PDB file of C-alpha atoms in Angstrom:
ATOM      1  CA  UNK A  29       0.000   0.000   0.000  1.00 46.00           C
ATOM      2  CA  UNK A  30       1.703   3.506  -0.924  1.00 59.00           C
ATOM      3  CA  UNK A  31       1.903   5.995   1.425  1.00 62.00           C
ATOM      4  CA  UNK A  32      -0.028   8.656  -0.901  1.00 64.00           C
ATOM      5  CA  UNK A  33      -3.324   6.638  -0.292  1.00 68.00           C
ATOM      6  CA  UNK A  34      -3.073   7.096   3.004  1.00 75.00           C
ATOM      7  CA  UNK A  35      -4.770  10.204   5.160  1.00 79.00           C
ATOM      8  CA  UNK A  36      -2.838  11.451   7.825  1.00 78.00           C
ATOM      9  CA  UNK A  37      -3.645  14.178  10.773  1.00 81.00           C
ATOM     10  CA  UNK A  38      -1.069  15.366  13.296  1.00 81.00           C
ATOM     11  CA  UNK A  39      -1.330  18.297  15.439  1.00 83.00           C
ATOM     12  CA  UNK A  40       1.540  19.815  13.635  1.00 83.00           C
ATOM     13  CA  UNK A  41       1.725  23.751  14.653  1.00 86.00           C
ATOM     14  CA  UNK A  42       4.934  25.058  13.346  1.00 87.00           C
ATOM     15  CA  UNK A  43       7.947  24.215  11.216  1.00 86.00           C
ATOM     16  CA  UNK A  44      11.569  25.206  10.229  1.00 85.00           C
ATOM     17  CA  UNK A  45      11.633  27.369   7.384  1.00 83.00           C
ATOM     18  CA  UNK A  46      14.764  27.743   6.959  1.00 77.00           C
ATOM     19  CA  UNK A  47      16.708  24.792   8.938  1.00 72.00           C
ATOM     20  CA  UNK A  48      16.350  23.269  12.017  1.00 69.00           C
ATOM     21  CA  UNK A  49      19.252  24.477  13.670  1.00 75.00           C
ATOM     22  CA  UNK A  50      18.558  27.951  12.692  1.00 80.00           C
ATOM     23  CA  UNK A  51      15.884  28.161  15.756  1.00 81.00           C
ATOM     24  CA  UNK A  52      13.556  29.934  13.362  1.00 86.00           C
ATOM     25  CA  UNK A  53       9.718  28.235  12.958  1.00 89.00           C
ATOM     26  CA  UNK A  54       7.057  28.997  10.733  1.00 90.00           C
ATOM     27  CA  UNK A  55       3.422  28.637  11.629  1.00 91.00           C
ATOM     28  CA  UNK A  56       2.255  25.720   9.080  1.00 90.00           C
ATOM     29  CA  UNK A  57      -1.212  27.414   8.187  1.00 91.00           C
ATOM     30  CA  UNK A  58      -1.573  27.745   4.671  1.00 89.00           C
ATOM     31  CA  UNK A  59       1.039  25.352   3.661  1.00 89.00           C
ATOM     32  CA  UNK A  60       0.903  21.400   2.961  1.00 89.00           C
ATOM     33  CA  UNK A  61       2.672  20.740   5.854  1.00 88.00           C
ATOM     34  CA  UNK A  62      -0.669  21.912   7.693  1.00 89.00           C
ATOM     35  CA  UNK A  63      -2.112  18.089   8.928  1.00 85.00           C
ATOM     36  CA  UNK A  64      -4.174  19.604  11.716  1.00 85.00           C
ATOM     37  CA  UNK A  65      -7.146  18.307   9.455  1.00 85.00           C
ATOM     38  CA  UNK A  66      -7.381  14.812   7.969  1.00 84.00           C
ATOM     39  CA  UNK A  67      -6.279  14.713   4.170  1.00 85.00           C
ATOM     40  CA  UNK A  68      -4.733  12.265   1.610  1.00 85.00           C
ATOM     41  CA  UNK A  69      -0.700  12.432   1.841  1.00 83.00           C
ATOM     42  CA  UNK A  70      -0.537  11.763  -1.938  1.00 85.00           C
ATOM     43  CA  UNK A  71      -2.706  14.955  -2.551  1.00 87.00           C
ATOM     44  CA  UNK A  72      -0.871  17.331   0.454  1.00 86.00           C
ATOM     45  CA  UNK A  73       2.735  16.069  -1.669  1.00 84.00           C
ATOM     46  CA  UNK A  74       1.428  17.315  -5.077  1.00 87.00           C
ATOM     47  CA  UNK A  75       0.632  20.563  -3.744  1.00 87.00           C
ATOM     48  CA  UNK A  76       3.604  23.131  -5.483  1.00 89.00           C
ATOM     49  CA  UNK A  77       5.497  24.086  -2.497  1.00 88.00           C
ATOM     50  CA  UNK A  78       9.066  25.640  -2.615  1.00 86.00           C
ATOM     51  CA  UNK A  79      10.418  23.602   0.472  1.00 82.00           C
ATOM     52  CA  UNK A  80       9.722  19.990  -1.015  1.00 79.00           C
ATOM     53  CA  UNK A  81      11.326  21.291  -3.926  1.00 81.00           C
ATOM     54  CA  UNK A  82      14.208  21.974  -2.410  1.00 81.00           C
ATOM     55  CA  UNK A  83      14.399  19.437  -0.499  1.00 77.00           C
ATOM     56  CA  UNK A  84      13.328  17.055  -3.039  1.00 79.00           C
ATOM     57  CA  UNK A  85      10.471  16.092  -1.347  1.00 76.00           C
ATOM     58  CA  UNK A  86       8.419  16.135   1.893  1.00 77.00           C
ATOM     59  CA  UNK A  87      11.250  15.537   4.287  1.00 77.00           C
ATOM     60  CA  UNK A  88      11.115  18.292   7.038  1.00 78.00           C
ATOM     61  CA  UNK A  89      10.877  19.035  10.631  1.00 81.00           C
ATOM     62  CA  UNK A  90       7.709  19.576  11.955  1.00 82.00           C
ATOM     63  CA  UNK A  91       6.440  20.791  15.454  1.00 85.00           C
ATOM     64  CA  UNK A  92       3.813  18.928  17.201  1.00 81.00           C
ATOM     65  CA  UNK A  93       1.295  20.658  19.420  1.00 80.00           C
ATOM     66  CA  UNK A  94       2.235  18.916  22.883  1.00 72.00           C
ATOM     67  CA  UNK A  95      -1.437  20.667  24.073  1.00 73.00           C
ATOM     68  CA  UNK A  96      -3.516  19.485  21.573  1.00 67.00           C
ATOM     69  CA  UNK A  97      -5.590  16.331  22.416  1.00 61.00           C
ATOM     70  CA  UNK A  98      -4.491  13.135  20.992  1.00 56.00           C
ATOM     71  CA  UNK A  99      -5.243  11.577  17.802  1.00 51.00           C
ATOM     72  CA  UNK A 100      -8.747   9.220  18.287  1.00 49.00           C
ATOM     73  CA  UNK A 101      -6.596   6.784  16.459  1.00 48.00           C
ATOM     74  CA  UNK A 102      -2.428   6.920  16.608  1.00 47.00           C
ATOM     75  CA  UNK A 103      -2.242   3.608  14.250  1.00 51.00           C
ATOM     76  CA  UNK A 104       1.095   3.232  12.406  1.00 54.00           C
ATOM     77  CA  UNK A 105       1.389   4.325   8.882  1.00 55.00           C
ATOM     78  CA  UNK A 106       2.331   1.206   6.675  1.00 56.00           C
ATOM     79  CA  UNK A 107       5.984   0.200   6.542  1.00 59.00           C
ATOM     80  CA  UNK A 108       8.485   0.518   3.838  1.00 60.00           C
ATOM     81  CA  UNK A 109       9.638  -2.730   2.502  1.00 68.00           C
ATOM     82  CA  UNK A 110      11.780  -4.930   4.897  1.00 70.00           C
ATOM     83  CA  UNK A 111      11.401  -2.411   7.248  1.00 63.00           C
ATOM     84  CA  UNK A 112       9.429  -2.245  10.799  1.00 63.00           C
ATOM     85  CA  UNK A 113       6.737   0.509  11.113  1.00 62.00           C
ATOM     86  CA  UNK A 114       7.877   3.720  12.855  1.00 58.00           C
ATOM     87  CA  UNK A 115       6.732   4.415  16.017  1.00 57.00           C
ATOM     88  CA  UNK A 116       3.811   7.064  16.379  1.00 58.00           C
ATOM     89  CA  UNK A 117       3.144   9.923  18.257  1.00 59.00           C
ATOM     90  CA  UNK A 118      -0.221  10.151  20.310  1.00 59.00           C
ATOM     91  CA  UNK A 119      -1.033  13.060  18.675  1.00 60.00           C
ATOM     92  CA  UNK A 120      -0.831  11.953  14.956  1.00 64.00           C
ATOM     93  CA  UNK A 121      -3.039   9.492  12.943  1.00 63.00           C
ATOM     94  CA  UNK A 122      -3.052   7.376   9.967  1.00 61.00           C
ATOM     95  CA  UNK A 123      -5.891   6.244   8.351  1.00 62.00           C
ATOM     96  CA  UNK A 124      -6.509   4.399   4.660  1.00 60.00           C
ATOM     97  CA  UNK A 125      -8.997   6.815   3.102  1.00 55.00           C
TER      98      UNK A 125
END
């Protein structure tokens, strides 16, 4: 199952810009990186966005809301090929949708 079929919601609040060690963080409102809702990965990734460009795809620090409530349901998102699940925060959820 690919990842992009997958929904995923995360109380993500902020992110580095810039790079994590700068100290800098962006709110993530308005940007793909926003997860607070549920939506389809796939669709969130094909969104133009300057950073994944750069970057050469969604691979970025993100900020999780430590006050927000947790996720209804923190299941794993499927693993990669020969390798284990990762772990999951409480306050993120994947979902096939």
């Amino acid at each position: 199952m690919a990842i992009s079929c997958n929904c995923l919601s995360a109380a993500i609040c902020r992110w580095p810009p810039t790079s994590a060690a700068s100290g800098v963080l962006a709110d993530v409102q308005g940007t793909p990186l926003d997860w607070r809702q549920p939506r389809r990965v796939g669709d969130a990734v094909a969104q133009p966005f300057d950073r994944w460009r750069m970057a050469g795809g969604p691979d970025h620090y993100l900020v999780l809301d430590e006050t927000a409530p947790s996720a209804p349901s923190a299941a794993a998102p499927p693993a990669l090929p020969g390798l284990p699940a990762p772990p999951v925060h409480p306050a993120c959820a994947w979902q096939r949708c």
